[in-house]
Amino acid sequence: MSIGTVKRRGFSLAEVAMASAVLAVGASAVLGVVSQVGARRADSVARSTGVLLASDLLTRIAILPLADPQTGVIAAGLDAGESAVTDFDDATDFAGYNEPTIVDAGGAERAGMEGFTREAEIEWLLDASGSSVSLSPTSAARITVIARWRGKPVAKLTTIRSAAWDGGKP
Amino acid sequence: MKRKGVAMVAVVSSLALAAGVAMAGLIIARRLGEAGASLESVSAASAAARGAIDASLESAVNSKAWRTAPALPERIGSAEISGVLSDPADSDLTDDYNEDVRLTVTASQGDARRMLRVTLTPNLVPHASMGYGVCVLGNMTAASGSFASTGRAYVGGTLTVPMTPLPVGATSGYVVGVSTAAPDQIGAVSAASQAAVLPKRTDLAPSLISMATRLPVTNSLSGALLSSSTNSVGGGLSEMGIYIIGTGSENITLEKCRINACLIIEASRLTIGDGVVIDPPAGMPALIVIGDARVDGNSAMLSEVSEARNFNPLGTPYSGVSDIDQLDTYAAEIDGLMYVSGSLVVNGRLSVNGSVFVRSNLTISGALTVRWAESATGPMGFRASPAFMVKRGSVERVVE
C-alpha cells in the first residue's frame, strides 16, 4: 500500500460553485434575450399587421371619389342617409373615422385582429404643396390612416386625393 | 496533483454557447424590427407616390411654367417627394401644348423608394361657357341695334331686347334662344338654370398671357400681318402664334390688319376699326381684350391694294391659299373666340364666327352677328378643368 499518490477525480466545491454562478449568469442572459426576441417578434408582427391594416383602409378610402356621387358636393363627414361603413361612397365620409374593432369593407368583424384599432384623418389642402390647410373642404385632401395595437400607434400612412383625379381619371 | 481544467473548459464552452445564442437572438430581434419598419416604409412610400400624382393633377396648368417645373409637395407624410415631366413624343415639353406629358414621381422614406409614372393628356373638353354663342355676365342691351346669333346667348344681368317678353325671377340670368323664324331675330328667352362662369385675367395668365410675344406697339396697330411665321410689327416671332399688346392703361386702335394668331390686348380701351381679320391657329382664341372694347368699324374689307401688303404670303395662307401678289381682299371677321374682360360696345358692325364673351356689359347699337358652331375642343384658356386627364392604363410602377 502506498500513501501520497491519491488520484482526485471529482470537482472541488469551489469549482462547482464558480461554474454554477457563471452558468446562472449566462442562462439568465440567454433567457433575457429569448424574452426580448419574443417581445420584438410580437411587436414586429403587430407592426406588420398594422401596416397591412392601415394600407387596406387607405386603399379603400383612396379609390373613392372626393365628392359625394349623389350630390356632387365635397363635404366633410357623413352625408345624409349614411351611417354604417357600408354606406360610405366618397373619401370624405371617412373624415374622423374610427374603427375600435377591425371590420372589412362589408362591415363584418375580422377574426384574429383583437387589440388592433384604426382611424382616418382628413385635412383639406389649399394648394397642392400641402403646406396650407383649410378648415372647410377644398378640392384636395390629405388622408392619414393610423393603425394601433393595444392603443400604441404601429403604422401611419398618408396620401393625397384630389378632385382633379376624379375629373381626370380614364 | 494534476489539474486537467475540465471544469473551466465546461464553463467557457457554456459561456461561448450562451453568448452565441444571445448574439443570434439579438440579431434576429434586430432583423424583426427592421422588417416591420421596412414594410411600413415601403407602404408609406407607395401611398405617398400615389398621392403625389393626385397633387400634380390638382396643381396642373397647361402652361410653360408647369410643364417646366411641375408643382409637387415636398413631403407627403414622412415621405420625400420629387417629380419630373417629360415629353414622350419629341422630348420638347413646350413646343406643343396639345401633346401628352409623362410624369414620374418618386417617394422616398427610409431605405424605401417608390417610383410611379403616369401619362397625362391635356384636357381638350371645352369650358361650359363655350356652349354659348354670346356670354355676357353683366347687362346686355340690344334695343337700338341688331343682334343675331346661331348659338344661344347667356346674360347674367339685365337683358334689354326689343319685342321679347322676359321671364320673371331669373336669378341665375337669362338664356336667349336661337330664332327659328328669321336669322336677324332672337328666339325665346328663358331663365338660366345656373349662372355662367367666365375665366378672369388671372385664369388666362398662365395658359395664354404668359406665353405671348410682346409687340412694340403703343397706341395703334394698323396694316400689320401677324402669324407664327410672319411678324410685320417687330418684337420677334411667336412659334405658338400668341402676341400681346399694351400695358392696360392706354387706348389702342386696331384696324386694317390680318392676325393669323391669337392677339391679346391689355388696354384701357380697345377700338376696333375697319378691315380687321383675325383667324388664329386651331386651338387658339382669336382676340383677348383685358379691358374695355368698342367696335367702330363697319366691316369694310381688308384690301392688300390699299395697304400695299400681301396678307397671305407663303407660310401664312388664308383659307389654305398663299400667293405672292397684293391684289386680294378679305372679309372683316373674327374667326374664333372674342373675349372682353370689361365691357363691349358694338357701335359699328362686328361679325364673329365663334363666340363672344363679355365679363361686364354688352351694348349693341350697331350690329353684332355671331355664327356659332359647337366644337369638340375649346381654345386654349377656355377648356374645362382639370387641365390634364390621366391616360387610360398609363399608371405604372418604375423599377430601376
Tab-separated table of C-alpha atoms in Angstrom, chain A residues 8 11-12 15 18-20 22-23 26-27 29-30 33-34 36-37 40-41 44 47-49 51-52 55 58 62 125-130 139-140 142 154-170, chain B residues 1 3 6-8 11 14-15 18-19 21-22 25-26 28-30 32-33 35-37 39-40 43-44 47-48 50-59 71-77 118 386 388-393 395:
chain	number	residue	atom	x	y	z
A	8	ARG	CA	-8.623	13.202	-7.389
A	11	PHE	CA	-14.563	18.785	-8.880
A	12	SER	CA	-13.873	20.803	-5.901
A	15	GLU	CA	-15.103	24.847	-8.991
A	18	MET	CA	-17.932	29.073	-9.764
A	19	ALA	CA	-19.238	27.132	-12.732
A	20	SER	CA	-22.785	27.282	-11.420
A	22	VAL	CA	-21.219	31.599	-14.373
A	23	LEU	CA	-23.851	29.324	-15.874
A	26	GLY	CA	-25.215	33.076	-18.772
A	27	ALA	CA	-28.599	31.364	-18.546
A	29	ALA	CA	-28.743	36.471	-20.084
A	30	VAL	CA	-29.959	33.937	-22.622
A	33	VAL	CA	-32.521	37.667	-24.824
A	34	VAL	CA	-35.114	34.999	-25.579
A	36	GLN	CA	-36.601	40.174	-25.722
A	37	VAL	CA	-36.747	38.293	-29.012
A	40	ARG	CA	-39.648	42.019	-30.508
A	41	ARG	CA	-41.307	39.339	-32.559
A	44	SER	CA	-42.868	43.123	-35.340
A	47	ARG	CA	-46.333	46.395	-36.712
A	48	SER	CA	-46.535	44.373	-39.911
A	49	THR	CA	-50.184	43.609	-39.327
A	51	VAL	CA	-49.172	48.333	-41.786
A	52	LEU	CA	-51.364	45.924	-43.721
A	55	SER	CA	-52.770	50.105	-46.130
A	58	LEU	CA	-56.164	53.773	-47.052
A	62	ALA	CA	-58.393	56.402	-51.883
A	125	LEU	CA	-55.404	71.462	-48.594
A	126	LEU	CA	-55.434	74.961	-50.018
A	127	ASP	CA	-52.890	74.036	-52.676
A	128	ALA	CA	-51.020	71.039	-53.971
A	129	SER	CA	-47.917	71.836	-51.932
A	130	GLY	CA	-49.801	70.685	-48.868
A	139	SER	CA	-60.724	70.100	-53.861
A	140	ALA	CA	-57.705	68.339	-52.346
A	142	ARG	CA	-54.579	64.819	-47.235
A	154	VAL	CA	-47.900	50.826	-35.071
A	155	ALA	CA	-48.451	52.203	-38.593
A	156	LYS	CA	-49.197	55.571	-40.143
A	157	LEU	CA	-49.763	56.037	-43.883
A	158	THR	CA	-50.560	59.266	-45.724
A	159	THR	CA	-51.689	60.113	-49.226
A	160	ILE	CA	-53.322	62.988	-51.107
A	161	ARG	CA	-56.567	62.798	-53.031
A	162	SER	CA	-57.672	65.442	-55.454
A	163	ALA	CA	-60.978	66.042	-57.161
A	164	ALA	CA	-58.859	66.587	-60.268
A	165	TRP	CA	-58.193	62.840	-60.306
A	166	ASP	CA	-61.934	62.176	-60.278
A	167	GLY	CA	-62.375	64.534	-63.211
A	168	GLY	CA	-59.235	63.436	-64.969
A	169	LYS	CA	-59.202	59.703	-64.472
A	170	PRO	CA	-59.514	57.482	-67.521
B	1	MET	CA	-1.685	16.938	-8.194
B	3	ARG	CA	-5.470	19.584	-12.717
B	6	VAL	CA	-12.256	20.147	-17.254
B	7	ALA	CA	-14.495	22.418	-15.237
B	8	MET	CA	-13.071	25.561	-16.828
B	11	VAL	CA	-17.721	26.783	-18.127
B	14	SER	CA	-21.181	27.068	-21.844
B	15	LEU	CA	-20.456	30.751	-21.874
B	18	ALA	CA	-24.730	31.255	-24.314
B	19	ALA	CA	-23.017	34.209	-25.947
B	21	VAL	CA	-27.298	32.165	-28.612
B	22	ALA	CA	-27.581	35.673	-27.249
B	25	GLY	CA	-31.169	36.291	-30.636
B	26	LEU	CA	-30.172	39.922	-30.760
B	28	ILE	CA	-32.968	38.087	-35.020
B	29	ALA	CA	-34.651	40.682	-32.831
B	30	ARG	CA	-33.000	43.490	-34.770
B	32	LEU	CA	-37.560	41.542	-36.966
B	33	GLY	CA	-37.666	45.191	-36.014
B	35	ALA	CA	-38.561	44.074	-41.252
B	36	GLY	CA	-41.513	45.801	-39.640
B	37	ALA	CA	-40.004	49.226	-40.264
B	39	LEU	CA	-42.689	47.179	-44.572
B	40	GLU	CA	-44.051	50.448	-43.205
B	43	SER	CA	-46.189	51.085	-47.781
B	44	ALA	CA	-45.754	54.746	-46.832
B	47	ALA	CA	-49.133	55.688	-50.644
B	48	ALA	CA	-47.169	58.924	-50.944
B	50	ARG	CA	-49.848	57.688	-55.437
B	51	GLY	CA	-50.781	60.863	-53.580
B	52	ALA	CA	-48.155	62.819	-55.477
B	53	ILE	CA	-49.937	62.041	-58.750
B	54	ASP	CA	-53.157	63.463	-57.321
B	55	ALA	CA	-51.270	66.513	-56.081
B	56	SER	CA	-49.772	67.061	-59.526
B	57	LEU	CA	-53.202	66.855	-61.141
B	58	GLU	CA	-54.507	69.341	-58.588
B	59	SER	CA	-51.849	71.889	-59.461
B	71	ALA	CA	-45.534	71.875	-58.550
B	72	LEU	CA	-45.454	68.975	-56.114
B	73	PRO	CA	-45.491	68.787	-52.329
B	74	GLU	CA	-42.055	68.356	-50.788
B	75	ARG	CA	-43.407	65.700	-48.448
B	76	ILE	CA	-46.471	63.543	-48.070
B	77	GLY	CA	-46.500	62.168	-44.554
B	118	VAL	CA	-48.259	58.301	-65.499
B	386	PRO	CA	-58.699	69.674	-64.678
B	388	PHE	CA	-54.924	67.181	-67.736
B	389	MET	CA	-56.561	63.775	-67.840
B	390	VAL	CA	-54.873	60.562	-66.839
B	391	LYS	CA	-54.290	58.454	-69.926
B	392	ARG	CA	-56.027	55.100	-69.589
B	393	GLY	CA	-53.711	52.319	-68.470
B	395	VAL	CA	-50.082	54.414	-64.459
